[in-house]
mmCIF file of C-alpha atoms in Angstrom:
data_model
loop_
_atom_site.group_PDB
_atom_site.id
_atom_site.type_symbol
_atom_site.label_atom_id
_atom_site.label_comp_id
_atom_site.label_asym_id
_atom_site.label_seq_id
_atom_site.Cartn_x
_atom_site.Cartn_y
_atom_site.Cartn_z
ATOM 1 C CA UNK A 1 -51.331 -2.785 36.049
ATOM 2 C CA UNK A 2 -51.445 1.109 36.222
ATOM 3 C CA UNK A 3 -48.819 2.362 38.772
ATOM 4 C CA UNK A 4 -51.003 3.347 41.825
ATOM 5 C CA UNK A 5 -49.319 5.771 44.633
ATOM 6 C CA UNK A 6 -49.310 2.168 47.293
ATOM 7 C CA UNK A 7 -47.364 0.580 44.688
ATOM 8 C CA UNK A 8 -45.210 3.355 44.018
ATOM 9 C CA UNK A 9 -44.687 3.392 47.798
ATOM 10 C CA UNK A 10 -44.316 -0.526 48.218
ATOM 11 C CA UNK A 11 -41.604 -0.463 46.036
ATOM 12 C CA UNK A 12 -39.434 2.717 47.869
ATOM 13 C CA UNK A 13 -40.035 0.152 50.956
ATOM 14 C CA UNK A 14 -39.464 -2.831 49.036
ATOM 15 C CA UNK A 15 -35.911 -0.883 47.710
ATOM 16 C CA UNK A 16 -35.121 -0.100 51.161
ATOM 17 C CA UNK A 17 -34.925 -3.191 52.397
ATOM 18 C CA UNK A 18 -33.121 -4.696 49.755
ATOM 19 C CA UNK A 19 -30.416 -1.620 49.990
ATOM 20 C CA UNK A 20 -30.175 -2.703 53.918
ATOM 21 C CA UNK A 21 -31.589 0.609 54.780
ATOM 22 C CA UNK A 22 -34.093 -1.843 57.123
ATOM 23 C CA UNK A 23 -32.433 -4.635 58.223
ATOM 24 C CA UNK A 24 -33.676 -8.004 59.734
ATOM 25 C CA UNK A 25 -35.914 -7.302 63.024
ATOM 26 C CA UNK A 26 -35.807 -3.547 62.856
ATOM 27 C CA UNK A 27 -39.145 -2.028 63.543
ATOM 28 C CA UNK A 28 -41.116 0.328 60.681
ATOM 29 C CA UNK A 29 -42.815 3.483 61.577
ATOM 30 C CA UNK A 30 -46.031 2.855 62.096
ATOM 31 C CA UNK A 31 -49.230 3.648 59.311
ATOM 32 C CA UNK A 32 -49.551 7.397 60.871
ATOM 33 C CA UNK A 33 -46.006 8.054 60.921
ATOM 34 C CA UNK A 34 -44.831 6.376 57.408
ATOM 35 C CA UNK A 35 -48.078 8.089 55.782
ATOM 36 C CA UNK A 36 -46.880 11.267 57.576
ATOM 37 C CA UNK A 37 -43.382 10.726 56.372
ATOM 38 C CA UNK A 38 -44.231 10.195 52.814
ATOM 39 C CA UNK A 39 -47.263 12.383 51.960
ATOM 40 C CA UNK A 40 -49.863 9.739 51.119
ATOM 41 C CA UNK A 41 -53.009 8.908 52.975
ATOM 42 C CA UNK A 42 -53.183 5.637 55.621
ATOM 43 C CA UNK A 43 -55.518 3.710 53.011
ATOM 44 C CA UNK A 44 -52.791 3.873 50.974
ATOM 45 C CA UNK A 45 -49.960 3.001 53.548
ATOM 46 C CA UNK A 46 -51.964 0.170 55.121
ATOM 47 C CA UNK A 47 -52.428 -1.416 51.298
ATOM 48 C CA UNK A 48 -48.542 -1.251 50.674
ATOM 49 C CA UNK A 49 -47.307 -2.653 54.430
ATOM 50 C CA UNK A 50 -50.247 -5.630 52.616
ATOM 51 C CA UNK A 51 -48.345 -6.541 50.091
ATOM 52 C CA UNK A 52 -44.757 -6.318 52.251
ATOM 53 C CA UNK A 53 -46.480 -8.893 54.340
ATOM 54 C CA UNK A 54 -48.098 -10.663 51.734
ATOM 55 C CA UNK A 55 -44.319 -10.953 49.652
ATOM 56 C CA UNK A 56 -42.568 -11.927 52.661
ATOM 57 C CA UNK A 57 -40.762 -8.615 53.102
ATOM 58 C CA UNK A 58 -42.552 -7.768 56.546
ATOM 59 C CA UNK A 59 -44.387 -9.695 59.279
ATOM 60 C CA UNK A 60 -47.344 -7.419 61.174
ATOM 61 C CA UNK A 61 -47.164 -8.371 64.620
ATOM 62 C CA UNK A 62 -50.105 -7.209 66.978
ATOM 63 C CA UNK A 63 -48.461 -4.709 69.959
ATOM 64 C CA UNK A 64 -45.047 -4.662 68.195
ATOM 65 C CA UNK A 65 -45.756 -3.503 64.614
ATOM 66 C CA UNK A 66 -44.563 -4.141 61.491
ATOM 67 C CA UNK A 67 -41.170 -5.993 61.428
ATOM 68 C CA UNK A 68 -38.697 -6.595 58.586
ATOM 69 C CA UNK A 69 -38.548 -9.641 58.170
ATOM 70 C CA UNK A 70 -35.007 -11.738 57.003
ATOM 71 C CA UNK A 71 -34.909 -12.135 52.844
ATOM 72 C CA UNK A 72 -34.783 -15.408 51.774
ATOM 73 C CA UNK A 73 -32.025 -15.942 48.895
ATOM 74 C CA UNK A 74 -33.463 -16.414 45.363
ATOM 75 C CA UNK A 75 -33.200 -19.547 43.954
ATOM 76 C CA UNK A 76 -31.853 -19.798 40.001
ATOM 77 C CA UNK A 77 -32.491 -23.208 38.373
ATOM 78 C CA UNK A 78 -29.542 -23.773 35.966
ATOM 79 C CA UNK A 79 -30.378 -26.254 33.974
ATOM 80 C CA UNK A 80 -28.115 -28.485 31.335
ATOM 81 C CA UNK A 81 -25.586 -25.285 32.089
ATOM 82 C CA UNK A 82 -27.132 -23.054 30.310
ATOM 83 C CA UNK A 83 -26.471 -19.946 32.568
ATOM 84 C CA UNK A 84 -27.850 -17.140 30.197
ATOM 85 C CA UNK A 85 -31.118 -19.156 29.440
ATOM 86 C CA UNK A 86 -31.854 -19.480 33.008
ATOM 87 C CA UNK A 87 -31.122 -15.998 33.991
ATOM 88 C CA UNK A 88 -33.390 -15.036 31.367
ATOM 89 C CA UNK A 89 -36.366 -16.935 32.501
ATOM 90 C CA UNK A 90 -36.095 -16.578 36.096
ATOM 91 C CA UNK A 91 -33.827 -13.431 36.831
ATOM 92 C CA UNK A 92 -35.075 -10.722 34.313
ATOM 93 C CA UNK A 93 -34.338 -8.214 37.103
ATOM 94 C CA UNK A 94 -30.468 -9.328 36.574
ATOM 95 C CA UNK A 95 -28.236 -6.510 35.359
ATOM 96 C CA UNK A 96 -24.297 -6.859 34.485
ATOM 97 C CA UNK A 97 -21.889 -4.274 35.167
ATOM 98 C CA UNK A 98 -18.226 -3.699 34.088
ATOM 99 C CA UNK A 99 -15.739 -2.372 36.760
ATOM 100 C CA UNK A 100 -12.687 -2.800 35.142
ATOM 101 C CA UNK A 101 -10.974 -3.888 31.897
ATOM 102 C CA UNK A 102 -7.515 -4.209 31.502
ATOM 103 C CA UNK A 103 -4.257 -6.542 30.498
ATOM 104 C CA UNK A 104 -2.034 -7.888 32.887
ATOM 105 C CA UNK A 105 -0.148 -10.975 33.759
ATOM 106 C CA UNK A 106 -2.640 -13.142 35.830
ATOM 107 C CA UNK A 107 -2.294 -14.890 39.077
ATOM 108 C CA UNK A 108 -0.069 -18.180 38.998
ATOM 109 C CA UNK A 109 -3.460 -20.123 39.442
ATOM 110 C CA UNK A 110 -4.571 -18.773 36.583
ATOM 111 C CA UNK A 111 -1.863 -19.133 34.124
ATOM 112 C CA UNK A 112 -1.766 -22.964 35.582
ATOM 113 C CA UNK A 113 -5.433 -23.491 34.736
ATOM 114 C CA UNK A 114 -5.172 -21.960 30.822
ATOM 115 C CA UNK A 115 -1.235 -23.164 30.681
ATOM 116 C CA UNK A 116 0.346 -20.073 29.774
ATOM 117 C CA UNK A 117 3.720 -19.425 30.015
ATOM 118 C CA UNK A 118 5.556 -17.343 33.056
ATOM 119 C CA UNK A 119 5.253 -13.420 30.836
ATOM 120 C CA UNK A 120 2.345 -14.134 28.934
ATOM 121 C CA UNK A 121 -0.626 -11.471 29.509
ATOM 122 C CA UNK A 122 -4.508 -11.750 29.527
ATOM 123 C CA UNK A 123 -7.212 -9.477 29.476
ATOM 124 C CA UNK A 124 -8.404 -9.200 32.684
ATOM 125 C CA UNK A 125 -12.050 -7.756 33.239
ATOM 126 C CA UNK A 126 -14.041 -7.359 36.643
ATOM 127 C CA UNK A 127 -17.982 -7.536 36.759
ATOM 128 C CA UNK A 128 -20.743 -6.849 39.181
ATOM 129 C CA UNK A 129 -23.401 -8.996 38.474
ATOM 130 C CA UNK A 130 -27.281 -7.335 40.597
ATOM 131 C CA UNK A 131 -30.845 -8.611 41.204
ATOM 132 C CA UNK A 132 -33.153 -5.853 41.004
ATOM 133 C CA UNK A 133 -30.607 -3.141 41.823
ATOM 134 C CA UNK A 134 -28.638 -5.072 44.949
ATOM 135 C CA UNK A 135 -25.450 -6.738 44.181
ATOM 136 C CA UNK A 136 -24.937 -9.658 44.305
ATOM 137 C CA UNK A 137 -22.301 -11.550 42.283
ATOM 138 C CA UNK A 138 -18.354 -10.583 41.537
ATOM 139 C CA UNK A 139 -16.395 -11.950 39.386
ATOM 140 C CA UNK A 140 -12.856 -11.811 37.526
ATOM 141 C CA UNK A 141 -12.501 -13.119 33.492
ATOM 142 C CA UNK A 142 -8.890 -13.990 32.303
ATOM 143 C CA UNK A 143 -9.003 -14.290 28.811
ATOM 144 C CA UNK A 144 -6.190 -14.657 27.011
ATOM 145 C CA UNK A 145 -4.972 -12.413 24.389
ATOM 146 C CA UNK A 146 -5.485 -14.820 21.296
ATOM 147 C CA UNK A 147 -8.606 -15.063 22.140
ATOM 148 C CA UNK A 148 -9.418 -11.367 22.981
ATOM 149 C CA UNK A 149 -9.184 -9.556 19.689
ATOM 150 C CA UNK A 150 -12.951 -9.160 19.225
ATOM 151 C CA UNK A 151 -14.202 -8.601 22.982
ATOM 152 C CA UNK A 152 -15.845 -5.552 23.531
ATOM 153 C CA UNK A 153 -17.024 -3.852 27.004
ATOM 154 C CA UNK A 154 -20.343 -4.212 26.030
ATOM 155 C CA UNK A 155 -19.963 -7.903 25.490
ATOM 156 C CA UNK A 156 -18.762 -8.291 28.913
ATOM 157 C CA UNK A 157 -21.678 -6.633 30.230
ATOM 158 C CA UNK A 158 -24.387 -9.038 28.481
ATOM 159 C CA UNK A 159 -26.081 -12.044 30.064
ATOM 160 C CA UNK A 160 -25.089 -14.318 27.309
ATOM 161 C CA UNK A 161 -21.594 -13.039 27.141
ATOM 162 C CA UNK A 162 -20.419 -16.326 26.720
ATOM 163 C CA UNK A 163 -22.873 -17.335 23.615
ATOM 164 C CA UNK A 164 -21.430 -13.832 22.425
ATOM 165 C CA UNK A 165 -17.431 -14.251 23.118
ATOM 166 C CA UNK A 166 -17.691 -17.262 21.349
ATOM 167 C CA UNK A 167 -19.183 -16.896 18.266
ATOM 168 C CA UNK A 168 -17.267 -13.390 17.717
ATOM 169 C CA UNK A 169 -13.583 -14.912 18.588
ATOM 170 C CA UNK A 170 -14.916 -18.382 16.115
ATOM 171 C CA UNK A 171 -14.003 -20.782 18.831
ATOM 172 C CA UNK A 172 -16.472 -23.821 19.198
ATOM 173 C CA UNK A 173 -17.509 -24.858 22.597
ATOM 174 C CA UNK A 174 -15.734 -28.524 24.049
ATOM 175 C CA UNK A 175 -16.855 -28.096 27.579
ATOM 176 C CA UNK A 176 -16.855 -26.008 30.686
ATOM 177 C CA UNK A 177 -14.734 -27.613 34.404
ATOM 178 C CA UNK A 178 -15.978 -25.766 37.290
ATOM 179 C CA UNK A 179 -15.523 -26.269 40.808
ATOM 180 C CA UNK A 180 -17.777 -24.937 44.040
ATOM 181 C CA UNK A 181 -16.470 -23.827 47.122
ATOM 182 C CA UNK A 182 -16.996 -21.987 50.474
ATOM 183 C CA UNK A 183 -14.525 -19.239 50.962
ATOM 184 C CA UNK A 184 -13.734 -16.666 53.647
ATOM 185 C CA UNK A 185 -14.309 -12.879 51.007
ATOM 186 C CA UNK A 186 -11.435 -11.225 51.016
ATOM 187 C CA UNK A 187 -11.419 -7.605 52.083
ATOM 188 C CA UNK A 188 -12.639 -6.214 48.670
ATOM 189 C CA UNK A 189 -15.523 -8.661 48.223
ATOM 190 C CA UNK A 190 -16.778 -8.594 51.969
ATOM 191 C CA UNK A 191 -16.483 -4.591 51.516
ATOM 192 C CA UNK A 192 -18.766 -4.609 48.094
ATOM 193 C CA UNK A 193 -21.355 -6.960 49.856
ATOM 194 C CA UNK A 194 -21.359 -5.523 52.462
ATOM 195 C CA UNK A 195 -20.327 -8.602 55.020
ATOM 196 C CA UNK A 196 -18.148 -9.055 57.671
ATOM 197 C CA UNK A 197 -14.772 -11.062 56.399
ATOM 198 C CA UNK A 198 -15.713 -14.398 59.075
ATOM 199 C CA UNK A 199 -18.964 -15.051 56.841
ATOM 200 C CA UNK A 200 -18.278 -17.682 54.306
ATOM 201 C CA UNK A 201 -19.678 -16.689 50.512
ATOM 202 C CA UNK A 202 -19.763 -19.517 47.450
ATOM 203 C CA UNK A 203 -16.616 -19.237 44.616
ATOM 204 C CA UNK A 204 -17.100 -20.861 41.796
ATOM 205 C CA UNK A 205 -14.020 -21.245 39.372
ATOM 206 C CA UNK A 206 -15.123 -22.126 35.714
ATOM 207 C CA UNK A 207 -12.156 -22.927 33.006
ATOM 208 C CA UNK A 208 -13.769 -22.809 29.435
ATOM 209 C CA UNK A 209 -12.351 -25.593 26.676
ATOM 210 C CA UNK A 210 -12.488 -25.222 22.909
ATOM 211 C CA UNK A 211 -12.675 -28.873 20.842
ATOM 212 C CA UNK A 212 -9.170 -28.707 20.711
ATOM 213 C CA UNK A 213 -8.872 -29.086 24.301
ATOM 214 C CA UNK A 214 -7.388 -25.797 24.959
ATOM 215 C CA UNK A 215 -8.252 -23.367 28.041
ATOM 216 C CA UNK A 216 -9.569 -19.858 26.387
ATOM 217 C CA UNK A 217 -10.990 -18.793 29.139
ATOM 218 C CA UNK A 218 -10.734 -18.377 33.262
ATOM 219 C CA UNK A 219 -14.052 -17.029 35.340
ATOM 220 C CA UNK A 220 -14.000 -17.014 38.980
ATOM 221 C CA UNK A 221 -17.208 -16.028 40.726
ATOM 222 C CA UNK A 222 -17.806 -15.001 44.363
ATOM 223 C CA UNK A 223 -21.832 -14.952 45.288
ATOM 224 C CA UNK A 224 -23.680 -13.723 47.772
ATOM 225 C CA UNK A 225 -25.525 -16.778 48.768
ATOM 226 C CA UNK A 226 -28.258 -14.922 51.471
ATOM 227 C CA UNK A 227 -28.865 -13.448 48.493
ATOM 228 C CA UNK A 228 -29.845 -16.437 46.020
ATOM 229 C CA UNK A 229 -28.575 -19.431 44.967
ATOM 230 C CA UNK A 230 -27.803 -21.350 42.146
ATOM 231 C CA UNK A 231 -30.043 -24.583 41.773
ATOM 232 C CA UNK A 232 -28.186 -27.670 38.907
ATOM 233 C CA UNK A 233 -30.820 -29.262 36.900
ATOM 234 C CA UNK A 234 -30.544 -31.346 34.007
ATOM 235 C CA UNK A 235 -33.411 -32.978 31.625
ATOM 236 C CA UNK A 236 -33.957 -36.167 31.048
ATOM 237 C CA UNK A 237 -32.801 -35.637 28.034
ATOM 238 C CA UNK A 238 -29.385 -34.620 28.812
ATOM 239 C CA UNK A 239 -29.358 -37.526 31.143
ATOM 240 C CA UNK A 240 -27.438 -40.711 30.447
ATOM 241 C CA UNK A 241 -28.561 -43.877 32.322
ATOM 242 C CA UNK A 242 -26.608 -47.139 32.281
ATOM 243 C CA UNK A 243 -28.674 -50.675 32.643
ATOM 244 C CA UNK A 244 -25.975 -51.941 34.959
ATOM 245 C CA UNK A 245 -28.493 -54.992 35.102
#
């Protein structure tokens, strides 16, 4: 489909809604004012606003104008625990950015989960995930040094990170133990997400085990739940049904 003027205006206005420049409940400029602001015709502006309304970004109210609607959370179905596959299918615009990577002793709760000795250190990586250029998740990944020898920055930034890392380190996955809970954001997380310290967010912790039943990685992830939600699904092939009759 050709990139027309009204589509470009639609993209600009949509991005300003996603970035929070235009807040829920805020009234946009009227058609004439928008046309003058962006240097386009009123027909172009009207068409762009119609697309925004069709896609649920705005509501056009009589005698009030065009008002920004609250953004519904994007739901990503995770089938059989296959996060990367679900993202590739459902969230093609997901991006992952490496914020930092360094070696240090992990916090005590991570050390206990990985079964490390007191002064053992890990490769620690912090990453940001964004959907349509809007930050939706932050994670901290802890990998004992013996399992991070071939770890690269490009690998950490890949949506297929887990599969790439397991293959590079020649680790056979046994299972992943996951915990999901609602927590209050830390100052760092609150600032990154632009939310108040009293607004709960979803947090997950995942401990990855090899077939030797050794914990080889710990990941803690903080999700902005008003922007997306993870929905767990199981296929018929993966489900085990016990007949008690």
